Amino acid sequence: MSAKSNDNHLLNEYILSTQLLTDGEPIRCVTTVVHNDSSTSSSSLELLSGSQGGVVSRIVLPSSDEEKKSANNDQKGSNDDHDEPLLEIQPGGANTRHPHQITAILSSSSCSNGHSMGDLYVTGCKDGNVRVMDGKTHELKYVLEGHSNAVTSLSWIPPQNSSAQNNPWLVSGSWDGTAKLWSITQDSYASLGTLSGHENTVSVAGLPAESDTVRKVVTVSAGVAEGSSIRGHTVRIWRLTPSADGTMVKSELMAQVANDHSGPMRDVVYDAETQSIYTCSNDGTVKIRSADDGKCQTTLAYPGGDRPMFLSLCVVGDWQTKAVVAGAEDGNVVVWDVAQGQPNREAQVIAHPGCVWKVAPLLQNNSSDFVTACNDGNLRLFSRHASKSAAPSVLASFSQSVSEAAASRSTGPSQEEISKLPKWEMNSLTQGRSEGQVQVFQKDGKAIAAQWSAASRTWIEVGEVTGTNANAGTINGKKYDHVLPIEIDVPGGGIQKLQIGYNNGENPFVTAQAFVDEHTLDQGYLAQIADYIRQRTGESGPTLDSGGGGASSGAPSSWPAASSAPTPMDATPTYDHLPMKGYKIFDAGVDKKGLTKVVTKIREFNGTVTSNALTSNEENDILDSLSTTLASTSRYHSSTISNMELATIHTMITKWDAKHAFPALDLARMAVLHPDASSAKRKGYWEEVLCGALDMCLGLGDGVVGEVAVPMLTMRLVANSYKGGSGSAGAAGSLIDRILECANACAASNNKNVRLSVATAILDTSSYMHTSSTPISSSSAVHILDVVGTIAGCGKYESEPIVRSLVALGTVLLLPGGCGEEIQKVAKERGTGSMVERVASGHGDMAKAVAKEILSILS
């Protein structure tokens, strides 16, 4: 494609028109606001963007008249006469600051069908809330609650005819596997219903109404893991009919198309002129679909060999200038010319300095211009009008930033860049913003990455920032063919940047599952991580990169970021096996066969208990419903557990005797792994259930060492509670002393399954202590030493539980702050080193390796 003008004074290729730096954080979303002045028949254009830092920025672009004037000046050779856009960061002050990154933004101007909703805009946030803002004052009007995970997609659903009584509806798509419908006006809002049953992340787009009373919407999903691939990503077209009083909406699935992309779908839009649906995917393609049945009519593929993941798309222009634009994770923007009479033009690829999170049209007079939101914190406008070309200095700056970003993937920082970094010797003057934040310093003429520890209020040196010619790298001393960045939310807001190692020939799902387990991530991430591995392996890139998550504070945006996985407080020496990262769980039997066995036993015992027996409804319908939900593990992202189902478990554990209650302990062990059952709102519930289980176990007295079912299942429930959601983990964390008392009572058990359960429970307890944002008392940590002492002294333990017990011991020795030092002192006074050496000697190489690291800590 050459860049010469056609007869309509349009270039064949897009050129940079404007480049705008907002708050400096990666920009995750952008929308256009059009203000029409009926008195002058003119319009003005604004942009609203949302950043990873939770900040809204407002950019006022030059008016149409000013642009024409500027264009005339340009034709005279005065390219510097452009009026500058007006930038306003946080236009509403603190009102526009969000507690987490803003992942979607939508203006009332983008409402189709010419319907005026007044001046407002809507944001979607990673905290799961939708916020409605006043478009003039930027004050917060409403917070729409209901999603249980990040809201990443927003769209209007227009009525057939616009009127004051016939407002567009808002639809929001979320990571929670649902789309929610809302009624919004300047004066009120209401929830209208939920479209459920999706496969993980949902993207949404409103469609033209079918009649005065029936509207339509299209939703697309990311899919779920099936074996070694991701399947189930589905396009769904819904018919929506309001109730007579307008307070609810009945949804009807009209059509669906599954699996015609080869990866998760990331965005969907509707174009009224072509009456088509457009979807983009991780597979590097865009599909143009019928709006009637969702079936693919045309596929637009990335023109290069290695296809990137497309994160966003838009359609711009009229029938003469129509183009499809897609933004990619690798920093490329692809433009396909699909105008009539020009169907075969080669796609244009516009490189950016970082991940392009969002592309959006400029909604003014059928404009073919578009804007991109980039990870480097810049908004960039692109146009085919030569008169709108950016100044030569801006074009040169953009070209240079793209070249530097590409070069940084194969080289480390220059000496000039290093000299501008804060000095390591002065790191105490630089305070981190959140746990796990990565900062680059200069030390001895080199650039080093350090990680912020909120507990100790110090920076921990991670390693030197270097470049490489490929993705190959090392994590924790182990070499990999590919070291890839992963961006994860951390409690309290913010982003934690981790790394995953992958070797050619491995199963991506096996690697992804190990990563999920190691870093204690939600199981819903599995499919996304596995697909990410498949897409990125084979592409060249930096050893350490932010993966679109944003550059670390203090470093150039193109620089790599270091791993922010949990790190021992003492960075020299480092340890291969300590501290414990993540949790071990007991998930055997979480299937139809295993649950049927447990429920059958419960029904058997329900007929023999003397009091507090389950009702007929609880014994049959509720237990059947609960077991069906728990058995469908692939649906955990969208299924829920009712209070009545959980209450049934609570009754059996807290009111039945130990002889009859142990099947309920097993059911609780499975239920706590369900994300809804163990969510934050149910912390109090799990405190009561865990207390009931621990009381039951300790109630066995000295005879507990001869028992099997109750002590084994109690310890397994404890272990799984840490791995469950924040509710169950917080409940277990509040009962640590009681848990360790029970573990110590069971530690000398005569049964090997109980012994493994005890070792796993204290291992997970130590991991929770090490990563907890709440300070851990040294007396609680000392209880871990007590249990390990009982384990070592009884002489009954097999190699695997011995290793887990030693790792638990080593982990509490490395607790952050002064707590770890106090435990080390106690351990030395008790002669723990010699005990560890003696115990490990007969239990294999792994036990010896862990023991060696414990001795190193104590020395």
PDB file of N, CA and C in Angstrom, residues 178-236:
ATOM      1  N   THR A 178     -21.287 -13.148  33.204  1.00  0.00           N
ATOM      2  CA  THR A 178     -22.649 -12.636  33.013  1.00  0.00           C
ATOM      3  C   THR A 178     -22.624 -11.311  32.269  1.00  0.00           C
ATOM      4  N   ALA A 179     -23.770 -10.984  31.676  1.00  0.00           N
ATOM      5  CA  ALA A 179     -24.042  -9.639  31.175  1.00  0.00           C
ATOM      6  C   ALA A 179     -25.268  -9.140  31.937  1.00  0.00           C
ATOM      7  N   LYS A 180     -25.233  -7.898  32.384  1.00  0.00           N
ATOM      8  CA  LYS A 180     -26.343  -7.350  33.161  1.00  0.00           C
ATOM      9  C   LYS A 180     -26.975  -6.177  32.411  1.00  0.00           C
ATOM     10  N   LEU A 181     -28.293  -6.079  32.545  1.00  0.00           N
ATOM     11  CA  LEU A 181     -29.082  -5.050  31.881  1.00  0.00           C
ATOM     12  C   LEU A 181     -29.503  -3.995  32.897  1.00  0.00           C
ATOM     13  N   TRP A 182     -29.400  -2.716  32.481  1.00  0.00           N
ATOM     14  CA  TRP A 182     -29.708  -1.617  33.395  1.00  0.00           C
ATOM     15  C   TRP A 182     -30.540  -0.561  32.677  1.00  0.00           C
ATOM     16  N   SER A 183     -31.415   0.062  33.420  1.00  0.00           N
ATOM     17  CA  SER A 183     -32.126   1.247  32.957  1.00  0.00           C
ATOM     18  C   SER A 183     -31.498   2.459  33.620  1.00  0.00           C
ATOM     19  N   ILE A 184     -31.098   3.444  32.808  1.00  0.00           N
ATOM     20  CA  ILE A 184     -30.404   4.614  33.345  1.00  0.00           C
ATOM     21  C   ILE A 184     -31.013   5.877  32.753  1.00  0.00           C
ATOM     22  N   THR A 185     -31.306   6.828  33.617  1.00  0.00           N
ATOM     23  CA  THR A 185     -31.713   8.164  33.186  1.00  0.00           C
ATOM     24  C   THR A 185     -30.903   9.176  33.984  1.00  0.00           C
ATOM     25  N   GLN A 186     -31.123  10.434  33.724  1.00  0.00           N
ATOM     26  CA  GLN A 186     -30.444  11.475  34.492  1.00  0.00           C
ATOM     27  C   GLN A 186     -30.847  11.446  35.959  1.00  0.00           C
ATOM     28  N   ASP A 187     -32.021  10.874  36.250  1.00  0.00           N
ATOM     29  CA  ASP A 187     -32.555  10.966  37.601  1.00  0.00           C
ATOM     30  C   ASP A 187     -32.629   9.641  38.353  1.00  0.00           C
ATOM     31  N   SER A 188     -32.452   8.517  37.647  1.00  0.00           N
ATOM     32  CA  SER A 188     -32.639   7.238  38.333  1.00  0.00           C
ATOM     33  C   SER A 188     -31.928   6.123  37.580  1.00  0.00           C
ATOM     34  N   TYR A 189     -31.872   4.982  38.227  1.00  0.00           N
ATOM     35  CA  TYR A 189     -31.337   3.786  37.588  1.00  0.00           C
ATOM     36  C   TYR A 189     -32.028   2.574  38.195  1.00  0.00           C
ATOM     37  N   ALA A 190     -31.990   1.443  37.463  1.00  0.00           N
ATOM     38  CA  ALA A 190     -32.582   0.207  37.970  1.00  0.00           C
ATOM     39  C   ALA A 190     -31.959  -0.975  37.243  1.00  0.00           C
ATOM     40  N   SER A 191     -31.860  -2.089  37.957  1.00  0.00           N
ATOM     41  CA  SER A 191     -31.401  -3.339  37.350  1.00  0.00           C
ATOM     42  C   SER A 191     -32.591  -4.012  36.673  1.00  0.00           C
ATOM     43  N   LEU A 192     -32.391  -4.445  35.425  1.00  0.00           N
ATOM     44  CA  LEU A 192     -33.478  -5.050  34.664  1.00  0.00           C
ATOM     45  C   LEU A 192     -33.353  -6.558  34.517  1.00  0.00           C
ATOM     46  N   GLY A 193     -32.176  -7.099  34.736  1.00  0.00           N
ATOM     47  CA  GLY A 193     -32.016  -8.541  34.582  1.00  0.00           C
ATOM     48  C   GLY A 193     -30.578  -8.925  34.277  1.00  0.00           C
ATOM     49  N   THR A 194     -30.344 -10.239  34.203  1.00  0.00           N
ATOM     50  CA  THR A 194     -29.003 -10.785  33.981  1.00  0.00           C
ATOM     51  C   THR A 194     -29.051 -11.841  32.882  1.00  0.00           C
ATOM     52  N   LEU A 195     -28.090 -11.778  31.974  1.00  0.00           N
ATOM     53  CA  LEU A 195     -27.904 -12.809  30.960  1.00  0.00           C
ATOM     54  C   LEU A 195     -26.755 -13.690  31.434  1.00  0.00           C
ATOM     55  N   SER A 196     -27.068 -14.876  31.899  1.00  0.00           N
ATOM     56  CA  SER A 196     -26.045 -15.749  32.490  1.00  0.00           C
ATOM     57  C   SER A 196     -25.731 -16.905  31.556  1.00  0.00           C
ATOM     58  N   GLY A 197     -24.882 -17.810  32.033  1.00  0.00           N
ATOM     59  CA  GLY A 197     -24.555 -19.006  31.266  1.00  0.00           C
ATOM     60  C   GLY A 197     -23.413 -18.850  30.294  1.00  0.00           C
ATOM     61  N   HIS A 198     -22.636 -17.771  30.412  1.00  0.00           N
ATOM     62  CA  HIS A 198     -21.517 -17.558  29.499  1.00  0.00           C
ATOM     63  C   HIS A 198     -20.258 -18.289  29.975  1.00  0.00           C
ATOM     64  N   GLU A 199     -19.328 -18.421  29.070  1.00  0.00           N
ATOM     65  CA  GLU A 199     -18.070 -19.109  29.358  1.00  0.00           C
ATOM     66  C   GLU A 199     -16.993 -18.062  29.656  1.00  0.00           C
ATOM     67  N   ASN A 200     -16.829 -17.748  30.944  1.00  0.00           N
ATOM     68  CA  ASN A 200     -15.846 -16.759  31.396  1.00  0.00           C
ATOM     69  C   ASN A 200     -16.175 -15.366  30.874  1.00  0.00           C
ATOM     70  N   THR A 201     -15.161 -14.572  30.516  1.00  0.00           N
ATOM     71  CA  THR A 201     -15.336 -13.157  30.217  1.00  0.00           C
ATOM     72  C   THR A 201     -16.370 -12.906  29.119  1.00  0.00           C
ATOM     73  N   VAL A 202     -17.216 -11.885  29.339  1.00  0.00           N
ATOM     74  CA  VAL A 202     -18.297 -11.556  28.413  1.00  0.00           C
ATOM     75  C   VAL A 202     -18.062 -10.159  27.828  1.00  0.00           C
ATOM     76  N   SER A 203     -18.149 -10.058  26.479  1.00  0.00           N
ATOM     77  CA  SER A 203     -18.165  -8.764  25.797  1.00  0.00           C
ATOM     78  C   SER A 203     -19.542  -8.570  25.186  1.00  0.00           C
ATOM     79  N   VAL A 204     -19.982  -7.303  25.045  1.00  0.00           N
ATOM     80  CA  VAL A 204     -21.378  -7.030  24.698  1.00  0.00           C
ATOM     81  C   VAL A 204     -21.468  -5.940  23.637  1.00  0.00           C
ATOM     82  N   ALA A 205     -22.565  -5.975  22.862  1.00  0.00           N
ATOM     83  CA  ALA A 205     -22.868  -4.904  21.912  1.00  0.00           C
ATOM     84  C   ALA A 205     -24.371  -4.872  21.671  1.00  0.00           C
ATOM     85  N   GLY A 206     -24.971  -3.666  21.722  1.00  0.00           N
ATOM     86  CA  GLY A 206     -26.386  -3.517  21.448  1.00  0.00           C
ATOM     87  C   GLY A 206     -26.675  -3.667  19.957  1.00  0.00           C
ATOM     88  N   LEU A 207     -27.826  -4.230  19.636  1.00  0.00           N
ATOM     89  CA  LEU A 207     -28.276  -4.409  18.254  1.00  0.00           C
ATOM     90  C   LEU A 207     -29.538  -3.583  18.026  1.00  0.00           C
ATOM     91  N   PRO A 208     -29.926  -3.339  16.763  1.00  0.00           N
ATOM     92  CA  PRO A 208     -31.163  -2.593  16.500  1.00  0.00           C
ATOM     93  C   PRO A 208     -32.374  -3.309  17.078  1.00  0.00           C
ATOM     94  N   ALA A 209     -33.320  -2.538  17.565  1.00  0.00           N
ATOM     95  CA  ALA A 209     -34.532  -3.110  18.155  1.00  0.00           C
ATOM     96  C   ALA A 209     -35.353  -3.827  17.088  1.00  0.00           C
ATOM     97  N   GLU A 210     -36.061  -4.847  17.519  1.00  0.00           N
ATOM     98  CA  GLU A 210     -36.906  -5.629  16.620  1.00  0.00           C
ATOM     99  C   GLU A 210     -38.272  -4.974  16.438  1.00  0.00           C
ATOM    100  N   SER A 211     -38.745  -4.306  17.488  1.00  0.00           N
ATOM    101  CA  SER A 211     -40.047  -3.625  17.440  1.00  0.00           C
ATOM    102  C   SER A 211     -40.083  -2.582  18.541  1.00  0.00           C
ATOM    103  N   ASP A 212     -41.230  -1.966  18.736  1.00  0.00           N
ATOM    104  CA  ASP A 212     -41.360  -0.963  19.791  1.00  0.00           C
ATOM    105  C   ASP A 212     -41.135  -1.563  21.177  1.00  0.00           C
ATOM    106  N   THR A 213     -41.390  -2.852  21.306  1.00  0.00           N
ATOM    107  CA  THR A 213     -41.299  -3.478  22.626  1.00  0.00           C
ATOM    108  C   THR A 213     -40.175  -4.501  22.755  1.00  0.00           C
ATOM    109  N   VAL A 214     -39.565  -4.885  21.655  1.00  0.00           N
ATOM    110  CA  VAL A 214     -38.543  -5.941  21.698  1.00  0.00           C
ATOM    111  C   VAL A 214     -37.190  -5.395  21.235  1.00  0.00           C
ATOM    112  N   ARG A 215     -36.184  -5.561  22.067  1.00  0.00           N
ATOM    113  CA  ARG A 215     -34.831  -5.117  21.724  1.00  0.00           C
ATOM    114  C   ARG A 215     -33.909  -6.334  21.616  1.00  0.00           C
ATOM    115  N   LYS A 216     -32.690  -6.086  21.145  1.00  0.00           N
ATOM    116  CA  LYS A 216     -31.751  -7.192  20.920  1.00  0.00           C
ATOM    117  C   LYS A 216     -30.347  -6.799  21.363  1.00  0.00           C
ATOM    118  N   VAL A 217     -29.568  -7.804  21.728  1.00  0.00           N
ATOM    119  CA  VAL A 217     -28.178  -7.594  22.130  1.00  0.00           C
ATOM    120  C   VAL A 217     -27.378  -8.822  21.730  1.00  0.00           C
ATOM    121  N   VAL A 218     -26.101  -8.630  21.450  1.00  0.00           N
ATOM    122  CA  VAL A 218     -25.203  -9.745  21.171  1.00  0.00           C
ATOM    123  C   VAL A 218     -24.150  -9.812  22.275  1.00  0.00           C
ATOM    124  N   THR A 219     -23.878 -11.019  22.747  1.00  0.00           N
ATOM    125  CA  THR A 219     -22.816 -11.246  23.731  1.00  0.00           C
ATOM    126  C   THR A 219     -21.851 -12.280  23.179  1.00  0.00           C
ATOM    127  N   VAL A 220     -20.571 -12.143  23.539  1.00  0.00           N
ATOM    128  CA  VAL A 220     -19.576 -13.143  23.153  1.00  0.00           C
ATOM    129  C   VAL A 220     -18.763 -13.508  24.390  1.00  0.00           C
ATOM    130  N   SER A 221     -18.262 -14.750  24.425  1.00  0.00           N
ATOM    131  CA  SER A 221     -17.566 -15.244  25.613  1.00  0.00           C
ATOM    132  C   SER A 221     -16.154 -15.702  25.270  1.00  0.00           C
ATOM    133  N   ALA A 222     -15.344 -15.875  26.325  1.00  0.00           N
ATOM    134  CA  ALA A 222     -13.935 -16.229  26.154  1.00  0.00           C
ATOM    135  C   ALA A 222     -13.700 -17.735  26.074  1.00  0.00           C
ATOM    136  N   GLY A 223     -14.671 -18.558  26.519  1.00  0.00           N
ATOM    137  CA  GLY A 223     -14.496 -20.005  26.454  1.00  0.00           C
ATOM    138  C   GLY A 223     -13.923 -20.585  27.734  1.00  0.00           C
ATOM    139  N   VAL A 224     -13.866 -21.923  27.774  1.00  0.00           N
ATOM    140  CA  VAL A 224     -13.351 -22.648  28.929  1.00  0.00           C
ATOM    141  C   VAL A 224     -12.368 -23.700  28.456  1.00  0.00           C
ATOM    142  N   ALA A 225     -11.561 -24.182  29.381  1.00  0.00           N
ATOM    143  CA  ALA A 225     -10.568 -25.201  29.051  1.00  0.00           C
ATOM    144  C   ALA A 225     -11.233 -26.562  28.903  1.00  0.00           C
ATOM    145  N   GLU A 226     -10.917 -27.236  27.807  1.00  0.00           N
ATOM    146  CA  GLU A 226     -11.349 -28.611  27.577  1.00  0.00           C
ATOM    147  C   GLU A 226     -10.141 -29.398  27.103  1.00  0.00           C
ATOM    148  N   GLY A 227      -9.575 -30.188  28.006  1.00  0.00           N
ATOM    149  CA  GLY A 227      -8.360 -30.914  27.656  1.00  0.00           C
ATOM    150  C   GLY A 227      -7.222 -29.942  27.424  1.00  0.00           C
ATOM    151  N   SER A 228      -6.626 -29.986  26.248  1.00  0.00           N
ATOM    152  CA  SER A 228      -5.476 -29.138  25.944  1.00  0.00           C
ATOM    153  C   SER A 228      -5.852 -27.951  25.059  1.00  0.00           C
ATOM    154  N   SER A 229      -7.128 -27.602  24.999  1.00  0.00           N
ATOM    155  CA  SER A 229      -7.546 -26.475  24.177  1.00  0.00           C
ATOM    156  C   SER A 229      -8.632 -25.696  24.894  1.00  0.00           C
ATOM    157  N   ILE A 230      -8.939 -24.512  24.343  1.00  0.00           N
ATOM    158  CA  ILE A 230      -9.999 -23.673  24.890  1.00  0.00           C
ATOM    159  C   ILE A 230     -11.185 -23.749  23.945  1.00  0.00           C
ATOM    160  N   ARG A 231     -12.317 -24.150  24.475  1.00  0.00           N
ATOM    161  CA  ARG A 231     -13.515 -24.342  23.669  1.00  0.00           C
ATOM    162  C   ARG A 231     -14.681 -23.591  24.317  1.00  0.00           C
ATOM    163  N   GLY A 232     -15.778 -23.558  23.589  1.00  0.00           N
ATOM    164  CA  GLY A 232     -16.996 -22.991  24.148  1.00  0.00           C
ATOM    165  C   GLY A 232     -17.145 -21.505  23.963  1.00  0.00           C
ATOM    166  N   HIS A 233     -16.142 -20.801  23.352  1.00  0.00           N
ATOM    167  CA  HIS A 233     -16.305 -19.373  23.118  1.00  0.00           C
ATOM    168  C   HIS A 233     -17.441 -19.189  22.112  1.00  0.00           C
ATOM    169  N   THR A 234     -18.449 -18.462  22.538  1.00  0.00           N
ATOM    170  CA  THR A 234     -19.737 -18.492  21.836  1.00  0.00           C
ATOM    171  C   THR A 234     -20.287 -17.096  21.582  1.00  0.00           C
ATOM    172  N   VAL A 235     -20.828 -16.903  20.365  1.00  0.00           N
ATOM    173  CA  VAL A 235     -21.601 -15.708  20.019  1.00  0.00           C
ATOM    174  C   VAL A 235     -23.075 -16.012  20.312  1.00  0.00           C
ATOM    175  N   ARG A 236     -23.719 -15.148  21.073  1.00  0.00           N
ATOM    176  CA  ARG A 236     -25.137 -15.336  21.386  1.00  0.00           C
ATOM    177  C   ARG A 236     -25.918 -14.070  21.036  1.00  0.00           C
TER     178      ARG A 236
END
